[in-house]
GROMACS .gro file of C-alpha atoms in nm:
model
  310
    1UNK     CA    1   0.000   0.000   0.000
    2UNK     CA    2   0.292   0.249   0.116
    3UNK     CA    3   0.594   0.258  -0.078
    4UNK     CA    4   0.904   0.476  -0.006
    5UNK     CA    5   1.069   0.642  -0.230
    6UNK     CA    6   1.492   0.755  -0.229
    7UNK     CA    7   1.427   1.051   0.018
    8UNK     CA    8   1.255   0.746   0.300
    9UNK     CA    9   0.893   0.920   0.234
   10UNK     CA   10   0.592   0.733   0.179
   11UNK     CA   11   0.415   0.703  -0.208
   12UNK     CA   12   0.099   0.646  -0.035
   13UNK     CA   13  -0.170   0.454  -0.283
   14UNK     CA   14   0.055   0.445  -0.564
   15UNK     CA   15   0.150   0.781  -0.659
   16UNK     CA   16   0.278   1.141  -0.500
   17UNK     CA   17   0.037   1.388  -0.355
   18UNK     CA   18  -0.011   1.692  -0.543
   19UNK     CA   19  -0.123   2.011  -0.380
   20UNK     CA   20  -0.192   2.266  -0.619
   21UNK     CA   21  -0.286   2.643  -0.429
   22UNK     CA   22  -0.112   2.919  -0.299
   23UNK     CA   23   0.275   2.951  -0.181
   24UNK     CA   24   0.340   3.319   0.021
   25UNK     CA   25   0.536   3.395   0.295
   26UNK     CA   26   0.423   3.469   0.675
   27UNK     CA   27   0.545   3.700   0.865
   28UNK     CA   28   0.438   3.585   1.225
   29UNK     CA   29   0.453   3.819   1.556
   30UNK     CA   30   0.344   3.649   1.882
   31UNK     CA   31   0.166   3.922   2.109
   32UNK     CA   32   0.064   3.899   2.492
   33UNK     CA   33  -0.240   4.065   2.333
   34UNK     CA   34  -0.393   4.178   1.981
   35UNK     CA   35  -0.255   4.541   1.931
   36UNK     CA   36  -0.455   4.826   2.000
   37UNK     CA   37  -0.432   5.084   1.704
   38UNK     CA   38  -0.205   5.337   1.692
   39UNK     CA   39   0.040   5.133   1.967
   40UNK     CA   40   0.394   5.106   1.988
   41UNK     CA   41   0.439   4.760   2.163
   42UNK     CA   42   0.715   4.454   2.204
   43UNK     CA   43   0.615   4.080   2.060
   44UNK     CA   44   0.714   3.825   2.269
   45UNK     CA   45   0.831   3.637   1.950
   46UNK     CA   46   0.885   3.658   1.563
   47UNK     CA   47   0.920   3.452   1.257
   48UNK     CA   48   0.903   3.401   0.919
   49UNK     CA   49   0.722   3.138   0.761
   50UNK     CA   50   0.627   2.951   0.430
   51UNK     CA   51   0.249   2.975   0.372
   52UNK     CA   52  -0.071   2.963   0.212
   53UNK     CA   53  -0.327   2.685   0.207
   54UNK     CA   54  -0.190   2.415  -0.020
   55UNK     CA   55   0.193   2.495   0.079
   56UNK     CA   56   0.096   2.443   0.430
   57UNK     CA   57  -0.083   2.060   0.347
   58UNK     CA   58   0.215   2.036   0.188
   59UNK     CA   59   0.417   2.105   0.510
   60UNK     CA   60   0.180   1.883   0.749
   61UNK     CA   61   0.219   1.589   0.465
   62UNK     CA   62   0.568   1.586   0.456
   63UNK     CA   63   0.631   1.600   0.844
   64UNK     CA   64   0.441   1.312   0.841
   65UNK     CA   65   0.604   1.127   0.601
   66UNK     CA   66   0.443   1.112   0.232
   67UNK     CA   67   0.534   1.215  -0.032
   68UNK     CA   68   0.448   1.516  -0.182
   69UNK     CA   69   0.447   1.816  -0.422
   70UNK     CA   70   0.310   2.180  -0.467
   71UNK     CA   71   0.242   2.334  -0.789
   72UNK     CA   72   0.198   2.693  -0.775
   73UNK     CA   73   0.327   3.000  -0.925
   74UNK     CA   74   0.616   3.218  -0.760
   75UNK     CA   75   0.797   3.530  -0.737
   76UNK     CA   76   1.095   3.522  -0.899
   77UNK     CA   77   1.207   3.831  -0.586
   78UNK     CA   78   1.533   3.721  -0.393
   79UNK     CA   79   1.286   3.721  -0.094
   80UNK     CA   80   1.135   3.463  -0.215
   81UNK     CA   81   1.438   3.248  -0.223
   82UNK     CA   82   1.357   3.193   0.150
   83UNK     CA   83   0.983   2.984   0.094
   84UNK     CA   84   1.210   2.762  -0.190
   85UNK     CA   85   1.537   2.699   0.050
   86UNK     CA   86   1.221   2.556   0.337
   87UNK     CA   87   1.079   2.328   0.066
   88UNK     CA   88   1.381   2.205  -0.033
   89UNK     CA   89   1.517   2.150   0.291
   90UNK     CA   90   1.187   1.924   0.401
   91UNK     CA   91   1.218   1.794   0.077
   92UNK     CA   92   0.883   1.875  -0.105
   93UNK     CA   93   0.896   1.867  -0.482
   94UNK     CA   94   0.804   2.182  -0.701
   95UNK     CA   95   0.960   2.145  -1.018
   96UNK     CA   96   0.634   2.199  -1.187
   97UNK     CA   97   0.577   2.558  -0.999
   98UNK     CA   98   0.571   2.836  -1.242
   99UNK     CA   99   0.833   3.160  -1.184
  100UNK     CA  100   0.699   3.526  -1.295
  101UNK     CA  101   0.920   3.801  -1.375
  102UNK     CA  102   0.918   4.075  -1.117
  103UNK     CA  103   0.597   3.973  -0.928
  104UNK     CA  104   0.545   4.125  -0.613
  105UNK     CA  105   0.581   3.835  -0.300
  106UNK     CA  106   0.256   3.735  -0.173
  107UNK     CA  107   0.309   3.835   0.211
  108UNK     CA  108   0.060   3.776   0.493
  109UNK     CA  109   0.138   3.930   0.839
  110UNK     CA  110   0.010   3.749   1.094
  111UNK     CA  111  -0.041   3.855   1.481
  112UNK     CA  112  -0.057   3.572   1.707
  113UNK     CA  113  -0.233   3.670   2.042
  114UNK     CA  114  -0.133   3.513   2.367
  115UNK     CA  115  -0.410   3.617   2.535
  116UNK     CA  116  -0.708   3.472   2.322
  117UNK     CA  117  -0.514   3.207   2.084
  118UNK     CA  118  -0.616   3.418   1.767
  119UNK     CA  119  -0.499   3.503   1.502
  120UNK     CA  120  -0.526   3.781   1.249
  121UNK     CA  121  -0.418   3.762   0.905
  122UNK     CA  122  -0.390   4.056   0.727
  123UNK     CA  123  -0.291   3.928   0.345
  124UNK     CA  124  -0.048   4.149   0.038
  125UNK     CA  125  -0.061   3.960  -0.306
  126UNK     CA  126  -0.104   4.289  -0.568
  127UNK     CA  127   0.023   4.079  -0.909
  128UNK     CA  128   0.093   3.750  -0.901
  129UNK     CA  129  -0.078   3.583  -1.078
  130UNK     CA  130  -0.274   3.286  -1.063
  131UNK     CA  131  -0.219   2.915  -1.215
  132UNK     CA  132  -0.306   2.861  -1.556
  133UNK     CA  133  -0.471   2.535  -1.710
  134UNK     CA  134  -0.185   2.561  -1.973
  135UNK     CA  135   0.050   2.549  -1.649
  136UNK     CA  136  -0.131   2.236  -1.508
  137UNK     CA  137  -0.113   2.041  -1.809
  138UNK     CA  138   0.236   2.016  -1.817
  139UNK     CA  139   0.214   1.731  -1.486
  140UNK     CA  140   0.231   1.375  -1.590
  141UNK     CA  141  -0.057   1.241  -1.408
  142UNK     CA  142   0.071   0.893  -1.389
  143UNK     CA  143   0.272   1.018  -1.097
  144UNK     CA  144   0.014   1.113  -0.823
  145UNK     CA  145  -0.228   0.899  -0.660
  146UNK     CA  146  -0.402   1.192  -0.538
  147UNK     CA  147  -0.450   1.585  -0.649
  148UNK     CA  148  -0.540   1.836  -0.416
  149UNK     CA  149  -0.689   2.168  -0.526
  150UNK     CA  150  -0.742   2.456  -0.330
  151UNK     CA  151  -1.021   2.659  -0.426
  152UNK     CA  152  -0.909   3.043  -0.519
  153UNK     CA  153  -1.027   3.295  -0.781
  154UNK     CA  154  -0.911   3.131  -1.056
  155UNK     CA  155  -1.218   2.934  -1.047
  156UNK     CA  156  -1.238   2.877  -1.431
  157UNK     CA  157  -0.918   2.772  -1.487
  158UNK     CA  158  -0.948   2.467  -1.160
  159UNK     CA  159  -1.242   2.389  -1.311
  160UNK     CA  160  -1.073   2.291  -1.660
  161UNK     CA  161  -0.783   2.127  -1.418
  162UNK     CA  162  -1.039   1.913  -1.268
  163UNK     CA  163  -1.183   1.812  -1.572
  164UNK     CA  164  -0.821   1.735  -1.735
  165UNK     CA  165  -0.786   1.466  -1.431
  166UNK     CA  166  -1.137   1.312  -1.470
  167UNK     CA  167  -1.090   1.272  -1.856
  168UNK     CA  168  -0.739   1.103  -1.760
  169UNK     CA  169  -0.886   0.927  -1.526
  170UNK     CA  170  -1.176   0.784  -1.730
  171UNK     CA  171  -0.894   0.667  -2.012
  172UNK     CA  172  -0.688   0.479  -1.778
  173UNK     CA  173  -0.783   0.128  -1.657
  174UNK     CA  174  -0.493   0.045  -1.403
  175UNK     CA  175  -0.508   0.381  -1.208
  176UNK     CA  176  -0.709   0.673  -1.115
  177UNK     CA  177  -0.621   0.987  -0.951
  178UNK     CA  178  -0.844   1.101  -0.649
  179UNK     CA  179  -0.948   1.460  -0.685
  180UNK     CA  180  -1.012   1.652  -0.360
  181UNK     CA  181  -1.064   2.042  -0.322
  182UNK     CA  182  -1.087   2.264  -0.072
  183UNK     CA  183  -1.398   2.565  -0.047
  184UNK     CA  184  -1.272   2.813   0.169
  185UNK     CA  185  -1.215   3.200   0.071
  186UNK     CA  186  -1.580   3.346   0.090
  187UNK     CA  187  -1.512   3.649  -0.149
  188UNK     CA  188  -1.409   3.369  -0.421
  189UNK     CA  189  -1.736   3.340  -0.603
  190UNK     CA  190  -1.897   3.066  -0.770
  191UNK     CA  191  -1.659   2.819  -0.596
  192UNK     CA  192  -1.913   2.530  -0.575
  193UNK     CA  193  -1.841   2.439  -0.962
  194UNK     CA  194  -1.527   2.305  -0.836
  195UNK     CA  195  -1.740   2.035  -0.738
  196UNK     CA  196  -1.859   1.843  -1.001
  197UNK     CA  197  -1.697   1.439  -1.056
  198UNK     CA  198  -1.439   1.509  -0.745
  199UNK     CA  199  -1.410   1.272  -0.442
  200UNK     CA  200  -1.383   1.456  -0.126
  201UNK     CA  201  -1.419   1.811  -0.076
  202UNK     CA  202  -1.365   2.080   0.233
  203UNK     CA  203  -1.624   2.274   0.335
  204UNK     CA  204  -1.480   2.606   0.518
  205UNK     CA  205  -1.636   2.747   0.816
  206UNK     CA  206  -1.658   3.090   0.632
  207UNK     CA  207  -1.762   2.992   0.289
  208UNK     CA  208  -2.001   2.826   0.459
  209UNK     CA  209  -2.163   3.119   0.643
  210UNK     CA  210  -2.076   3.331   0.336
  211UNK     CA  211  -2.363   3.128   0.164
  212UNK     CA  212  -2.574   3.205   0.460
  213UNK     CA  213  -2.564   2.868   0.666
  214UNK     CA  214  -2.544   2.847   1.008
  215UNK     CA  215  -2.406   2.504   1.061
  216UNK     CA  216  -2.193   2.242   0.915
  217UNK     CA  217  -2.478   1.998   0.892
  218UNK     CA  218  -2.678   2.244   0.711
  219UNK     CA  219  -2.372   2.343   0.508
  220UNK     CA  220  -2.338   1.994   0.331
  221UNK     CA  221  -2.695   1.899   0.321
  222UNK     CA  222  -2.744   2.196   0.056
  223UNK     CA  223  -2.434   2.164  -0.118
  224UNK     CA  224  -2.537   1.813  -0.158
  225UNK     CA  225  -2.863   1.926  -0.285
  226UNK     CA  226  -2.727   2.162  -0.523
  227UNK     CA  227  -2.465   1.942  -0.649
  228UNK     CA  228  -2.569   1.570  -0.607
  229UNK     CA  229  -2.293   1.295  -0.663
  230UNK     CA  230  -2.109   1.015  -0.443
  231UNK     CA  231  -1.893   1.277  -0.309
  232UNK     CA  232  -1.743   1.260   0.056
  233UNK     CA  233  -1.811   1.609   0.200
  234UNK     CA  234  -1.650   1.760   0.524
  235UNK     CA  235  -1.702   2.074   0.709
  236UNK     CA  236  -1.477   2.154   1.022
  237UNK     CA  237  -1.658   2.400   1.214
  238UNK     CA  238  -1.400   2.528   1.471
  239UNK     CA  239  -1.453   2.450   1.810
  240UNK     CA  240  -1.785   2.268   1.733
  241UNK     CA  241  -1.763   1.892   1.589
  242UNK     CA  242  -1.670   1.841   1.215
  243UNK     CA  243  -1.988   1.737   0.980
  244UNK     CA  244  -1.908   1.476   0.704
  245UNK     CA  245  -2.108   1.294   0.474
  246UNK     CA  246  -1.983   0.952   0.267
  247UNK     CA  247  -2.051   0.846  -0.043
  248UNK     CA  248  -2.313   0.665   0.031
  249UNK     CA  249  -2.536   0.908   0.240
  250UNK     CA  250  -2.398   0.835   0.597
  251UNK     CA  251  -2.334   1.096   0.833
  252UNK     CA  252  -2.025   1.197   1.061
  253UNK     CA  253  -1.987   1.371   1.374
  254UNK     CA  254  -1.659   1.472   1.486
  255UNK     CA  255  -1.539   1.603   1.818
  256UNK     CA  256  -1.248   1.821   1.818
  257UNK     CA  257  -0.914   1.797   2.049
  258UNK     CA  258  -0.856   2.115   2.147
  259UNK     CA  259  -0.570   2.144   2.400
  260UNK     CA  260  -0.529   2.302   2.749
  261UNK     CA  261  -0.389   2.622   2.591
  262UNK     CA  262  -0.376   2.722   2.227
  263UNK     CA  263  -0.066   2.874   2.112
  264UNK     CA  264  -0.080   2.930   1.786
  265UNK     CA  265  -0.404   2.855   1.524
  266UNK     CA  266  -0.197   2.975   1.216
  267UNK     CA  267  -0.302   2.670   0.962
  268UNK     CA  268  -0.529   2.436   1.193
  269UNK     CA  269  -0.746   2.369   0.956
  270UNK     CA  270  -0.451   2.353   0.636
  271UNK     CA  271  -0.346   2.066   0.866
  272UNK     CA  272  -0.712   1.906   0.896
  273UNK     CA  273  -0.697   1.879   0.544
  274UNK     CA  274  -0.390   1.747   0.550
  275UNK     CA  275  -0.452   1.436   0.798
  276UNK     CA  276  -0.759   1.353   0.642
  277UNK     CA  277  -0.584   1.330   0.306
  278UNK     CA  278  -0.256   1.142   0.486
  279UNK     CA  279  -0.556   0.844   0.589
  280UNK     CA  280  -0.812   0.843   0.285
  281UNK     CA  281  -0.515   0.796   0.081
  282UNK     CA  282  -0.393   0.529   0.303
  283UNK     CA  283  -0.746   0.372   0.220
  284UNK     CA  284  -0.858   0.398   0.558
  285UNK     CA  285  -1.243   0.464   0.676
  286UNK     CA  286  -1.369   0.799   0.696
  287UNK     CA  287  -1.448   0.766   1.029
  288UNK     CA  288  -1.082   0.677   1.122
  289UNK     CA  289  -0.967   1.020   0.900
  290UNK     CA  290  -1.159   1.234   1.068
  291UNK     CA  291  -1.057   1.106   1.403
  292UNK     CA  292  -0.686   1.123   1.297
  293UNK     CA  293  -0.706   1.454   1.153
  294UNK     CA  294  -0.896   1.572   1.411
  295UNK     CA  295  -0.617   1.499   1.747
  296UNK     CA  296  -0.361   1.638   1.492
  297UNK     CA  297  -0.503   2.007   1.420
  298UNK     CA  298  -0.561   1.982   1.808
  299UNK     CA  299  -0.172   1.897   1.879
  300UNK     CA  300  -0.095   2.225   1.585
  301UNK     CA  301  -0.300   2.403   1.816
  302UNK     CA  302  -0.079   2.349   2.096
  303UNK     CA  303   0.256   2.464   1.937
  304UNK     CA  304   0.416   2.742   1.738
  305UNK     CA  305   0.433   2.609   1.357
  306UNK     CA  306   0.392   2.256   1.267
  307UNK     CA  307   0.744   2.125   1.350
  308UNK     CA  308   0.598   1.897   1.641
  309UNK     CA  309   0.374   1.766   1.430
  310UNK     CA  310   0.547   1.438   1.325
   0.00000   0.00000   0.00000
């Protein structure tokens, strides 16, 4: 089932993992308490840090041992060298990822309050642009048992990506390529036609309310309405338990593992996605995903980054 390849990561179900999204750079400051405006105050910590949603699963993945790669485009900005010199040193692949002249570095500055456990994002990406479907095709899809998509404005274009895989997938008898995506931003619009012939998909907590639901339940009982199919669908909904739904109709609940203090919620829920992929690639029971996924966003929530999370 797992095979390991020259760097002593797992090719879980016959193939890499693909995550195809967003690659920026963090800039973290942990504060006793969320800054009051127009303050002049000490952190009690800094750091920089490789982000964004798919670059992060990427992160969880490889810490716990599969193997994996990102495909997204990047700044070709010497301050960018410092998000390539962290994938290369945990030894995620990009050779796919697609360089543009002069682009600005997507930046996100993040404050980290000791206090509450928050966070607060506030995000910089002015020109660089998205992933093409021209870009995409170049991947052989014969590597990756699985392809994970995270849902941003370039809606069309993942749409056409998905499509590419399913038409691969419906030519090749030996081996298919599971398609997962992730519904998140709620000022991306028409995100739901990223759902259409994929396997598993990720509710957010946000989109969800952007759409005007009030629970995850409710979330995934009219997305399943508006897009039927044998689709697993999840929705973590913070603190409260995570909703999922199988192919087959049954319903999940849940329970989060939050510990006795939370440190640091940068990328909980980039790590959720993570574990759950890690397992239902693994061919294990949704059931035992969520469960796994669920005690290992609790133990991010317990430390600074994802380096404990092995």
């Amino acid at each position: 089932m797992a095979q390991s390849n020259d760097d002593g990561k797992q090719q879980l179900g016959n193939g890499k993992i693909l995550c195809v999204g967003l690659c920026n750079i963090d800039i973290i400051q942990v504060c006793d308490t969320y800054p009051a405006e127009d303050s002049d105050q000490r952190c009690q910590s800094s750091r920089w840090q490789r982000g964004g949603n798919a670059s992060n699963n990427c992160t969880v993945l490889a810490n716990l041992g599969a193997c994996c790669e990102l495909l997204a485009t990047f700044s070709d900005a010497k301050m960018f060298q410092f998000a390539l010199d962290d994938l290369c040193e945990r030894k995620i692949a990009f050779d796919h990822c697609v360089y543009h002249r002069g682009a600005t570095v997507p930046l996100s500055t993040v404050w980290l309050s000791l206090a509450t456990g928050t966070r607060t994002i506030v995000h910089s990406n002015p020109d660089l642009p998205e992933l093409t479907f021209e870009q995409f095709q170049n991947v052989n899809l014969w590597d990756y048992g699985w392809i994970h998509f995270e849902g941003r404005r370039n809606t069309p274009e993942i749409v056409r990506m998905i499509r590419f895989v399913l038409a691969w997938n419906n030519q090749t008898e030996s081996k298919k390529v599971k398609i997962s995506v992730e519904l998140e931003k709620p000022r991306h619009s028409n995100l739901e036609l990223l759902v259409d012939g994929i396997d598993v998909v990720f509710v957010g907590k946000d989109f969800a309310r952007f759409l005007g639901h009030e629970n995850a339940r409710e979330a995934i009982a009219a997305l399943k309405t508006s897009h039927p199919g044998s689709y697993i669908a999840i929705c973590p909904w913070g603190s409260s338990d995570t909703i999922a739904i199988d192919e087959q109709g049954q319903w999940f609940s849940q329970p989060t593992y939050p510990p006795e203090v939370i440190r640091d919620s940068l990328g909980a829920g980039d790590t959720f996605v993570a574990g759950c992929i890690y397992k239902l690639l693994q061919r294990d029971s949704l059931s035992a995903a969520l469960e796994f996924a669920s005690r290992l966003a609790g133990q991010k929530l317990a430390h600074f980054g994802v380096e404990e999370l092995k």
